mmCIF file with all atom_site columns, C-alpha atoms in Angstrom:
data_model
loop_
_atom_site.group_PDB
_atom_site.id
_atom_site.type_symbol
_atom_site.label_atom_id
_atom_site.label_alt_id
_atom_site.label_comp_id
_atom_site.label_asym_id
_atom_site.label_entity_id
_atom_site.label_seq_id
_atom_site.pdbx_PDB_ins_code
_atom_site.Cartn_x
_atom_site.Cartn_y
_atom_site.Cartn_z
_atom_site.occupancy
_atom_site.B_iso_or_equiv
_atom_site.pdbx_formal_charge
_atom_site.auth_seq_id
_atom_site.auth_comp_id
_atom_site.auth_asym_id
_atom_site.auth_atom_id
_atom_site.pdbx_PDB_model_num
ATOM 1   C CA . MET L 1 1   ? -0.027  0.066  0.002   1.00 42.00 ? 1   MET L CA 1
ATOM 2   C CA . ALA L 1 2   ? 1.269   3.468  -0.813  1.00 48.00 ? 2   ALA L CA 1
ATOM 3   C CA . THR L 1 3   ? 2.080   5.613  2.207   1.00 43.00 ? 3   THR L CA 1
ATOM 4   C CA . GLU L 1 4   ? 2.058   9.303  2.297   1.00 48.00 ? 4   GLU L CA 1
ATOM 5   C CA . SER L 1 5   ? 4.491   11.404 4.393   1.00 41.00 ? 5   SER L CA 1
ATOM 6   C CA . SER L 1 6   ? 3.922   15.094 4.525   1.00 40.00 ? 6   SER L CA 1
ATOM 7   C CA . GLU L 1 7   ? 6.908   17.467 3.809   1.00 38.00 ? 7   GLU L CA 1
ATOM 8   C CA . GLY L 1 8   ? 4.945   20.676 4.176   1.00 38.00 ? 8   GLY L CA 1
ATOM 9   C CA . ASP L 1 9   ? 1.660   22.080 3.031   1.00 43.00 ? 9   ASP L CA 1
ATOM 10  C CA . GLU L 1 10  ? 1.921   21.461 -0.730  1.00 55.00 ? 10  GLU L CA 1
ATOM 11  C CA . GLU L 1 11  ? 4.408   18.642 -1.197  1.00 70.00 ? 11  GLU L CA 1
ATOM 12  C CA . SER L 1 12  ? 4.202   15.034 -0.035  1.00 74.00 ? 12  SER L CA 1
ATOM 13  C CA . LYS L 1 13  ? 6.205   11.850 -0.632  1.00 78.00 ? 13  LYS L CA 1
ATOM 14  C CA . LEU L 1 14  ? 4.499   8.584  -1.738  1.00 73.00 ? 14  LEU L CA 1
ATOM 15  C CA . VAL L 1 15  ? 6.418   5.305  -1.218  1.00 74.00 ? 15  VAL L CA 1
ATOM 16  C CA . GLY L 1 16  ? 5.390   1.961  -2.704  1.00 72.00 ? 16  GLY L CA 1
ATOM 17  C CA . GLY L 1 17  ? 2.131   1.387  -4.543  1.00 79.00 ? 17  GLY L CA 1
ATOM 18  C CA . ASN L 1 18  ? -1.048  -0.803 -4.335  1.00 81.00 ? 18  ASN L CA 1
ATOM 19  C CA . GLN L 1 19  ? -1.375  -3.792 -6.612  1.00 86.00 ? 19  GLN L CA 1
ATOM 20  C CA . GLN L 1 20  ? -5.260  -3.635 -6.484  1.00 87.00 ? 20  GLN L CA 1
ATOM 21  C CA . LEU L 1 21  ? -7.205  -0.547 -7.382  1.00 91.00 ? 21  LEU L CA 1
ATOM 22  C CA . VAL L 1 22  ? -9.434  0.082  -4.372  1.00 89.00 ? 22  VAL L CA 1
ATOM 23  C CA . VAL L 1 23  ? -11.625 3.221  -4.349  1.00 89.00 ? 23  VAL L CA 1
ATOM 24  C CA . ASP L 1 24  ? -14.349 4.287  -1.861  1.00 88.00 ? 24  ASP L CA 1
ATOM 25  C CA . GLU L 1 25  ? -17.898 3.737  -3.093  1.00 86.00 ? 25  GLU L CA 1
ATOM 26  C CA . SER L 1 26  ? -18.706 7.343  -2.499  1.00 86.00 ? 26  SER L CA 1
ATOM 27  C CA . LEU L 1 27  ? -16.417 8.260  -5.469  1.00 91.00 ? 27  LEU L CA 1
ATOM 28  C CA . ARG L 1 28  ? -17.103 7.825  -9.170  1.00 93.00 ? 28  ARG L CA 1
ATOM 29  C CA . GLU L 1 29  ? -14.703 7.786  -12.190 1.00 95.00 ? 29  GLU L CA 1
ATOM 30  C CA . MET L 1 30  ? -15.012 11.132 -13.932 1.00 93.00 ? 30  MET L CA 1
ATOM 31  C CA . ALA L 1 31  ? -12.533 10.737 -16.796 1.00 88.00 ? 31  ALA L CA 1
ATOM 32  C CA . LYS L 1 32  ? -15.003 9.548  -19.401 1.00 90.00 ? 32  LYS L CA 1
ATOM 33  C CA . GLN L 1 33  ? -16.656 12.968 -19.315 1.00 93.00 ? 33  GLN L CA 1
ATOM 34  C CA . ALA L 1 34  ? -13.378 14.652 -20.282 1.00 96.00 ? 34  ALA L CA 1
ATOM 35  C CA . ALA L 1 35  ? -11.222 15.407 -23.318 1.00 97.00 ? 35  ALA L CA 1
ATOM 36  C CA . TRP L 1 36  ? -7.737  14.070 -22.859 1.00 97.00 ? 36  TRP L CA 1
ATOM 37  C CA . SER L 1 37  ? -4.469  15.342 -24.465 1.00 97.00 ? 37  SER L CA 1
ATOM 38  C CA . VAL L 1 38  ? -0.764  14.832 -23.800 1.00 97.00 ? 38  VAL L CA 1
ATOM 39  C CA . SER L 1 39  ? 2.169   17.178 -24.567 1.00 96.00 ? 39  SER L CA 1
ATOM 40  C CA . SER L 1 40  ? 3.991   14.573 -26.575 1.00 96.00 ? 40  SER L CA 1
ATOM 41  C CA . CYS L 1 41  ? 4.047   10.824 -27.323 1.00 95.00 ? 41  CYS L CA 1
ATOM 42  C CA . LYS L 1 42  ? 5.869   8.086  -29.157 1.00 95.00 ? 42  LYS L CA 1
ATOM 43  C CA . PRO L 1 43  ? 3.911   6.496  -32.023 1.00 95.00 ? 43  PRO L CA 1
ATOM 44  C CA . GLY L 1 44  ? 1.559   3.768  -30.626 1.00 93.00 ? 44  GLY L CA 1
ATOM 45  C CA . ASN L 1 45  ? 1.948   4.975  -27.030 1.00 95.00 ? 45  ASN L CA 1
ATOM 46  C CA . GLY L 1 46  ? -0.397  7.952  -26.944 1.00 94.00 ? 46  GLY L CA 1
ATOM 47  C CA . VAL L 1 47  ? -3.295  9.189  -24.751 1.00 94.00 ? 47  VAL L CA 1
ATOM 48  C CA . LEU L 1 48  ? -5.408  6.078  -25.608 1.00 94.00 ? 48  LEU L CA 1
ATOM 49  C CA . SER L 1 49  ? -2.932  3.914  -23.725 1.00 94.00 ? 49  SER L CA 1
ATOM 50  C CA . LEU L 1 50  ? -3.694  5.825  -20.474 1.00 94.00 ? 50  LEU L CA 1
ATOM 51  C CA . ARG L 1 51  ? -7.431  4.940  -20.714 1.00 92.00 ? 51  ARG L CA 1
ATOM 52  C CA . ASP L 1 52  ? -7.498  1.376  -22.154 1.00 93.00 ? 52  ASP L CA 1
ATOM 53  C CA . ASP L 1 53  ? -7.811  -0.358 -18.716 1.00 92.00 ? 53  ASP L CA 1
ATOM 54  C CA . THR L 1 54  ? -4.836  -2.593 -19.385 1.00 93.00 ? 54  THR L CA 1
ATOM 55  C CA . LEU L 1 55  ? -1.575  -2.489 -17.441 1.00 94.00 ? 55  LEU L CA 1
ATOM 56  C CA . ASP L 1 56  ? 0.440   -3.798 -20.286 1.00 94.00 ? 56  ASP L CA 1
ATOM 57  C CA . SER L 1 57  ? 0.201   -0.582 -22.366 1.00 95.00 ? 57  SER L CA 1
ATOM 58  C CA . PHE L 1 58  ? 1.583   2.863  -21.414 1.00 96.00 ? 58  PHE L CA 1
ATOM 59  C CA . TRP L 1 59  ? 1.825   6.434  -22.497 1.00 96.00 ? 59  TRP L CA 1
ATOM 60  C CA . GLN L 1 60  ? 5.398   7.274  -23.424 1.00 96.00 ? 60  GLN L CA 1
ATOM 61  C CA . SER L 1 61  ? 6.368   10.902 -23.708 1.00 96.00 ? 61  SER L CA 1
ATOM 62  C CA . ASP L 1 62  ? 8.754   12.088 -26.393 1.00 94.00 ? 62  ASP L CA 1
ATOM 63  C CA . GLY L 1 63  ? 10.433  15.402 -25.736 1.00 90.00 ? 63  GLY L CA 1
ATOM 64  C CA . ALA L 1 64  ? 11.621  17.781 -23.085 1.00 91.00 ? 64  ALA L CA 1
ATOM 65  C CA . GLN L 1 65  ? 10.251  17.871 -19.543 1.00 91.00 ? 65  GLN L CA 1
ATOM 66  C CA . PRO L 1 66  ? 7.796   18.602 -18.091 1.00 95.00 ? 66  PRO L CA 1
ATOM 67  C CA . HIS L 1 67  ? 5.646   16.000 -19.643 1.00 96.00 ? 67  HIS L CA 1
ATOM 68  C CA . LEU L 1 68  ? 1.921   16.972 -19.465 1.00 97.00 ? 68  LEU L CA 1
ATOM 69  C CA . VAL L 1 69  ? -1.414  15.125 -19.393 1.00 97.00 ? 69  VAL L CA 1
ATOM 70  C CA . ASN L 1 70  ? -4.326  17.569 -19.844 1.00 97.00 ? 70  ASN L CA 1
ATOM 71  C CA . ILE L 1 71  ? -7.782  16.611 -18.760 1.00 97.00 ? 71  ILE L CA 1
ATOM 72  C CA . GLN L 1 72  ? -10.517 19.059 -19.876 1.00 97.00 ? 72  GLN L CA 1
ATOM 73  C CA . PHE L 1 73  ? -14.151 18.968 -18.868 1.00 97.00 ? 73  PHE L CA 1
ATOM 74  C CA . GLN L 1 74  ? -17.058 20.714 -20.631 1.00 96.00 ? 74  GLN L CA 1
ATOM 75  C CA . LYS L 1 75  ? -18.536 21.911 -17.369 1.00 95.00 ? 75  LYS L CA 1
ATOM 76  C CA . LYS L 1 76  ? -17.069 22.525 -13.946 1.00 95.00 ? 76  LYS L CA 1
ATOM 77  C CA . VAL L 1 77  ? -16.631 19.340 -12.022 1.00 95.00 ? 77  VAL L CA 1
ATOM 78  C CA . LYS L 1 78  ? -15.668 18.350 -8.489  1.00 94.00 ? 78  LYS L CA 1
ATOM 79  C CA . LEU L 1 79  ? -12.589 16.155 -8.356  1.00 95.00 ? 79  LEU L CA 1
ATOM 80  C CA . GLN L 1 80  ? -11.213 14.513 -5.234  1.00 94.00 ? 80  GLN L CA 1
ATOM 81  C CA . LEU L 1 81  ? -8.679  11.787 -6.203  1.00 94.00 ? 81  LEU L CA 1
ATOM 82  C CA . VAL L 1 82  ? -6.156  11.087 -8.994  1.00 96.00 ? 82  VAL L CA 1
ATOM 83  C CA . VAL L 1 83  ? -4.920  7.513  -9.254  1.00 96.00 ? 83  VAL L CA 1
ATOM 84  C CA . LEU L 1 84  ? -1.916  6.548  -11.423 1.00 95.00 ? 84  LEU L CA 1
ATOM 85  C CA . TYR L 1 85  ? -0.485  3.133  -12.216 1.00 96.00 ? 85  TYR L CA 1
ATOM 86  C CA . VAL L 1 86  ? 3.277   3.275  -12.569 1.00 96.00 ? 86  VAL L CA 1
ATOM 87  C CA . ASP L 1 87  ? 5.812   0.419  -12.376 1.00 95.00 ? 87  ASP L CA 1
ATOM 88  C CA . PHE L 1 88  ? 9.419   1.020  -11.380 1.00 95.00 ? 88  PHE L CA 1
ATOM 89  C CA . LYS L 1 89  ? 10.387  -2.617 -11.814 1.00 94.00 ? 89  LYS L CA 1
ATOM 90  C CA . LEU L 1 90  ? 9.330   -2.588 -15.470 1.00 94.00 ? 90  LEU L CA 1
ATOM 91  C CA . ASP L 1 91  ? 10.016  0.984  -16.483 1.00 94.00 ? 91  ASP L CA 1
ATOM 92  C CA . GLU L 1 92  ? 13.114  1.936  -14.342 1.00 93.00 ? 92  GLU L CA 1
ATOM 93  C CA . SER L 1 93  ? 14.311  5.403  -15.579 1.00 94.00 ? 93  SER L CA 1
ATOM 94  C CA . TYR L 1 94  ? 11.000  6.060  -17.385 1.00 95.00 ? 94  TYR L CA 1
ATOM 95  C CA . THR L 1 95  ? 9.139   5.968  -14.020 1.00 95.00 ? 95  THR L CA 1
ATOM 96  C CA . PRO L 1 96  ? 8.038   9.454  -12.748 1.00 96.00 ? 96  PRO L CA 1
ATOM 97  C CA . SER L 1 97  ? 9.705   10.619 -9.513  1.00 95.00 ? 97  SER L CA 1
ATOM 98  C CA . LYS L 1 98  ? 8.042   14.055 -9.123  1.00 96.00 ? 98  LYS L CA 1
ATOM 99  C CA . ILE L 1 99  ? 4.533   14.934 -10.273 1.00 96.00 ? 99  ILE L CA 1
ATOM 100 C CA . ALA L 1 100 ? 2.616   18.186 -10.026 1.00 96.00 ? 100 ALA L CA 1
ATOM 101 C CA . ILE L 1 101 ? -1.148  18.433 -10.187 1.00 97.00 ? 101 ILE L CA 1
ATOM 102 C CA . ARG L 1 102 ? -2.602  21.696 -11.538 1.00 97.00 ? 102 ARG L CA 1
ATOM 103 C CA . ALA L 1 103 ? -6.176  22.910 -11.785 1.00 96.00 ? 103 ALA L CA 1
ATOM 104 C CA . GLY L 1 104 ? -7.965  25.844 -13.419 1.00 96.00 ? 104 GLY L CA 1
ATOM 105 C CA . ASP L 1 105 ? -10.477 27.050 -15.948 1.00 96.00 ? 105 ASP L CA 1
ATOM 106 C CA . GLY L 1 106 ? -8.111  26.506 -18.880 1.00 94.00 ? 106 GLY L CA 1
ATOM 107 C CA . PHE L 1 107 ? -4.408  26.680 -19.920 1.00 94.00 ? 107 PHE L CA 1
ATOM 108 C CA . HIS L 1 108 ? -4.278  30.278 -19.121 1.00 95.00 ? 108 HIS L CA 1
ATOM 109 C CA . ASN L 1 109 ? -4.861  30.120 -15.335 1.00 95.00 ? 109 ASN L CA 1
ATOM 110 C CA . LEU L 1 110 ? -3.699  26.737 -14.058 1.00 97.00 ? 110 LEU L CA 1
ATOM 111 C CA . LYS L 1 111 ? -2.703  26.809 -10.442 1.00 96.00 ? 111 LYS L CA 1
ATOM 112 C CA . GLU L 1 112 ? -0.481  24.141 -8.847  1.00 95.00 ? 112 GLU L CA 1
ATOM 113 C CA . ILE L 1 113 ? -2.513  22.426 -6.093  1.00 94.00 ? 113 ILE L CA 1
ATOM 114 C CA . LYS L 1 114 ? -0.301  19.401 -5.238  1.00 93.00 ? 114 LYS L CA 1
ATOM 115 C CA . THR L 1 115 ? 3.243   18.260 -5.734  1.00 95.00 ? 115 THR L CA 1
ATOM 116 C CA . VAL L 1 116 ? 4.070   14.662 -5.038  1.00 94.00 ? 116 VAL L CA 1
ATOM 117 C CA . GLU L 1 117 ? 7.439   12.828 -4.960  1.00 95.00 ? 117 GLU L CA 1
ATOM 118 C CA . LEU L 1 118 ? 7.228   9.113  -5.850  1.00 94.00 ? 118 LEU L CA 1
ATOM 119 C CA . VAL L 1 119 ? 9.891   6.732  -4.453  1.00 93.00 ? 119 VAL L CA 1
ATOM 120 C CA . LYS L 1 120 ? 10.246  3.712  -6.658  1.00 92.00 ? 120 LYS L CA 1
ATOM 121 C CA . PRO L 1 121 ? 6.546   3.103  -7.057  1.00 93.00 ? 121 PRO L CA 1
ATOM 122 C CA . THR L 1 122 ? 5.065   -0.154 -8.319  1.00 94.00 ? 122 THR L CA 1
ATOM 123 C CA . GLY L 1 123 ? 1.281   -0.254 -8.574  1.00 94.00 ? 123 GLY L CA 1
ATOM 124 C CA . TRP L 1 124 ? -1.614  2.191  -8.086  1.00 95.00 ? 124 TRP L CA 1
ATOM 125 C CA . VAL L 1 125 ? -0.571  5.527  -6.516  1.00 95.00 ? 125 VAL L CA 1
ATOM 126 C CA . TYR L 1 126 ? -3.329  7.552  -4.865  1.00 94.00 ? 126 TYR L CA 1
ATOM 127 C CA . ILE L 1 127 ? -3.067  11.354 -4.922  1.00 94.00 ? 127 ILE L CA 1
ATOM 128 C CA . SER L 1 128 ? -5.729  13.065 -2.872  1.00 93.00 ? 128 SER L CA 1
ATOM 129 C CA . LEU L 1 129 ? -6.720  16.564 -4.156  1.00 92.00 ? 129 LEU L CA 1
ATOM 130 C CA . SER L 1 130 ? -8.326  17.605 -0.858  1.00 84.00 ? 130 SER L CA 1
ATOM 131 C CA . GLY L 1 131 ? -6.528  20.325 1.100   1.00 76.00 ? 131 GLY L CA 1
ATOM 132 C CA . ASN L 1 132 ? -5.656  20.580 4.714   1.00 71.00 ? 132 ASN L CA 1
ATOM 133 C CA . ASP L 1 133 ? -8.887  22.455 5.562   1.00 68.00 ? 133 ASP L CA 1
ATOM 134 C CA . PRO L 1 134 ? -11.923 20.016 5.940   1.00 66.00 ? 134 PRO L CA 1
ATOM 135 C CA . ARG L 1 135 ? -14.055 22.391 3.793   1.00 69.00 ? 135 ARG L CA 1
ATOM 136 C CA . GLU L 1 136 ? -11.644 21.686 0.884   1.00 76.00 ? 136 GLU L CA 1
ATOM 137 C CA . ALA L 1 137 ? -12.722 18.070 0.334   1.00 83.00 ? 137 ALA L CA 1
ATOM 138 C CA . PHE L 1 138 ? -12.438 18.431 -3.468  1.00 89.00 ? 138 PHE L CA 1
ATOM 139 C CA . VAL L 1 139 ? -11.340 20.671 -6.296  1.00 93.00 ? 139 VAL L CA 1
ATOM 140 C CA . ASN L 1 140 ? -13.936 22.398 -8.424  1.00 93.00 ? 140 ASN L CA 1
ATOM 141 C CA . THR L 1 141 ? -12.478 22.846 -11.852 1.00 95.00 ? 141 THR L CA 1
ATOM 142 C CA . PHE L 1 142 ? -12.816 22.785 -15.646 1.00 97.00 ? 142 PHE L CA 1
ATOM 143 C CA . MET L 1 143 ? -9.282  21.477 -16.281 1.00 97.00 ? 143 MET L CA 1
ATOM 144 C CA . LEU L 1 144 ? -6.804  19.233 -14.488 1.00 97.00 ? 144 LEU L CA 1
ATOM 145 C CA . GLN L 1 145 ? -3.201  18.927 -15.623 1.00 97.00 ? 145 GLN L CA 1
ATOM 146 C CA . ILE L 1 146 ? -0.762  16.269 -14.460 1.00 97.00 ? 146 ILE L CA 1
ATOM 147 C CA . ALA L 1 147 ? 2.794   17.303 -14.993 1.00 97.00 ? 147 ALA L CA 1
ATOM 148 C CA . VAL L 1 148 ? 5.698   14.887 -14.753 1.00 97.00 ? 148 VAL L CA 1
ATOM 149 C CA . LEU L 1 149 ? 8.481   17.096 -13.526 1.00 96.00 ? 149 LEU L CA 1
ATOM 150 C CA . SER L 1 150 ? 11.266  14.550 -13.223 1.00 95.00 ? 150 SER L CA 1
ATOM 151 C CA . ASN L 1 151 ? 11.923  10.731 -13.568 1.00 95.00 ? 151 ASN L CA 1
ATOM 152 C CA . HIS L 1 152 ? 13.862  8.239  -11.585 1.00 94.00 ? 152 HIS L CA 1
ATOM 153 C CA . LEU L 1 153 ? 17.567  7.839  -12.434 1.00 94.00 ? 153 LEU L CA 1
ATOM 154 C CA . ASN L 1 154 ? 17.373  11.161 -14.342 1.00 92.00 ? 154 ASN L CA 1
ATOM 155 C CA . GLY L 1 155 ? 15.367  9.613  -17.158 1.00 93.00 ? 155 GLY L CA 1
ATOM 156 C CA . ARG L 1 156 ? 14.188  11.814 -19.999 1.00 93.00 ? 156 ARG L CA 1
ATOM 157 C CA . ASP L 1 157 ? 11.036  10.340 -21.263 1.00 95.00 ? 157 ASP L CA 1
ATOM 158 C CA . THR L 1 158 ? 8.233   8.913  -18.987 1.00 96.00 ? 158 THR L CA 1
ATOM 159 C CA . HIS L 1 159 ? 5.933   5.963  -18.859 1.00 96.00 ? 159 HIS L CA 1
ATOM 160 C CA . VAL L 1 160 ? 2.493   6.112  -17.135 1.00 96.00 ? 160 VAL L CA 1
ATOM 161 C CA . ARG L 1 161 ? 0.392   2.974  -17.508 1.00 96.00 ? 161 ARG L CA 1
ATOM 162 C CA . GLN L 1 162 ? -3.030  4.211  -16.345 1.00 96.00 ? 162 GLN L CA 1
ATOM 163 C CA . ILE L 1 163 ? -4.613  7.377  -14.996 1.00 97.00 ? 163 ILE L CA 1
ATOM 164 C CA . LYS L 1 164 ? -8.023  7.528  -13.279 1.00 96.00 ? 164 LYS L CA 1
ATOM 165 C CA . VAL L 1 165 ? -9.731  10.602 -11.918 1.00 97.00 ? 165 VAL L CA 1
ATOM 166 C CA . TYR L 1 166 ? -12.461 10.410 -9.298  1.00 95.00 ? 166 TYR L CA 1
ATOM 167 C CA . GLY L 1 167 ? -15.056 12.913 -7.934  1.00 94.00 ? 167 GLY L CA 1
ATOM 168 C CA . PRO L 1 168 ? -17.726 12.639 -5.333  1.00 90.00 ? 168 PRO L CA 1
ATOM 169 C CA . ARG L 1 169 ? -20.862 10.617 -6.352  1.00 85.00 ? 169 ARG L CA 1
ATOM 170 C CA . PRO L 1 170 ? -23.773 13.060 -6.535  1.00 79.00 ? 170 PRO L CA 1
ATOM 171 C CA . ASN L 1 171 ? -26.662 12.494 -4.064  1.00 67.00 ? 171 ASN L CA 1
ATOM 172 C CA . PRO L 1 172 ? -29.927 13.185 -5.760  1.00 59.00 ? 172 PRO L CA 1
ATOM 173 C CA . ILE L 1 173 ? -31.482 14.445 -2.539  1.00 59.00 ? 173 ILE L CA 1
ATOM 174 C CA . PRO L 1 174 ? -29.428 16.823 -0.456  1.00 62.00 ? 174 PRO L CA 1
ATOM 175 C CA . HIS L 1 175 ? -29.043 15.999 3.288   1.00 61.00 ? 175 HIS L CA 1
ATOM 176 C CA . GLN L 1 176 ? -30.427 12.524 2.685   1.00 60.00 ? 176 GLN L CA 1
ATOM 177 C CA . PRO L 1 177 ? -28.290 9.645  3.961   1.00 61.00 ? 177 PRO L CA 1
ATOM 178 C CA . PHE L 1 178 ? -29.778 7.055  1.559   1.00 60.00 ? 178 PHE L CA 1
ATOM 179 C CA . GLN L 1 179 ? -29.228 6.784  -2.169  1.00 60.00 ? 179 GLN L CA 1
ATOM 180 C CA . PHE L 1 180 ? -32.637 6.265  -3.727  1.00 57.00 ? 180 PHE L CA 1
ATOM 181 C CA . THR L 1 181 ? -32.468 5.254  -7.375  1.00 61.00 ? 181 THR L CA 1
ATOM 182 C CA . SER L 1 182 ? -36.018 4.869  -8.550  1.00 70.00 ? 182 SER L CA 1
ATOM 183 C CA . ARG L 1 183 ? -38.279 7.778  -9.290  1.00 73.00 ? 183 ARG L CA 1
ATOM 184 C CA . GLU L 1 184 ? -40.993 6.412  -7.029  1.00 74.00 ? 184 GLU L CA 1
ATOM 185 C CA . PHE L 1 185 ? -38.693 6.226  -4.009  1.00 70.00 ? 185 PHE L CA 1
ATOM 186 C CA . ILE L 1 186 ? -37.407 9.787  -4.691  1.00 68.00 ? 186 ILE L CA 1
ATOM 187 C CA . THR L 1 187 ? -40.998 11.022 -4.917  1.00 73.00 ? 187 THR L CA 1
ATOM 188 C CA . TYR L 1 188 ? -41.827 9.745  -1.449  1.00 70.00 ? 188 TYR L CA 1
ATOM 189 C CA . SER L 1 189 ? -38.480 10.288 0.186   1.00 67.00 ? 189 SER L CA 1
ATOM 190 C CA . THR L 1 190 ? -39.311 13.609 1.968   1.00 69.00 ? 190 THR L CA 1
ATOM 191 C CA . VAL L 1 191 ? -42.242 14.571 4.274   1.00 65.00 ? 191 VAL L CA 1
ATOM 192 C CA . ARG L 1 192 ? -44.262 17.615 3.320   1.00 64.00 ? 192 ARG L CA 1
#
């Protein structure tokens, strides 16, 4: 399991990785609602390799650092968790060692919200977007950018095998502890 040790307000260090993807049921995968792009890629190892749900394929950058993954949404969404699959044992110098997460309305006003240092990760790495304040449980944004700032062993290009982005699952009835799914239950869920 990946462990997080804090080195200040904005930067943290993640060690290890989780072999199984385990996400809280109160979260849903938001990435299908987004348009994905990358700063560069080798032929056959593009943005589709990040989203194909197989750990055998990977996105491989091709160019100068930082390497960027841009995730743009048509409307403002609440995001809470970014999960990456990286494998130091297979990718060695291609494995990211320092990642920055940026959020904003578009390319013109991205703000760095989290910087994470990875120490020889193998498996799923969980990066929480929530701040130190309990009122900052999620990030409300149109765009998320994942920037690979450096790689292990001073590698130039990077490999990322999967990226998943999660946000809170909407409750159709505010302040209601139960999740009613049928229209009939929702109709009779409150007292007049």
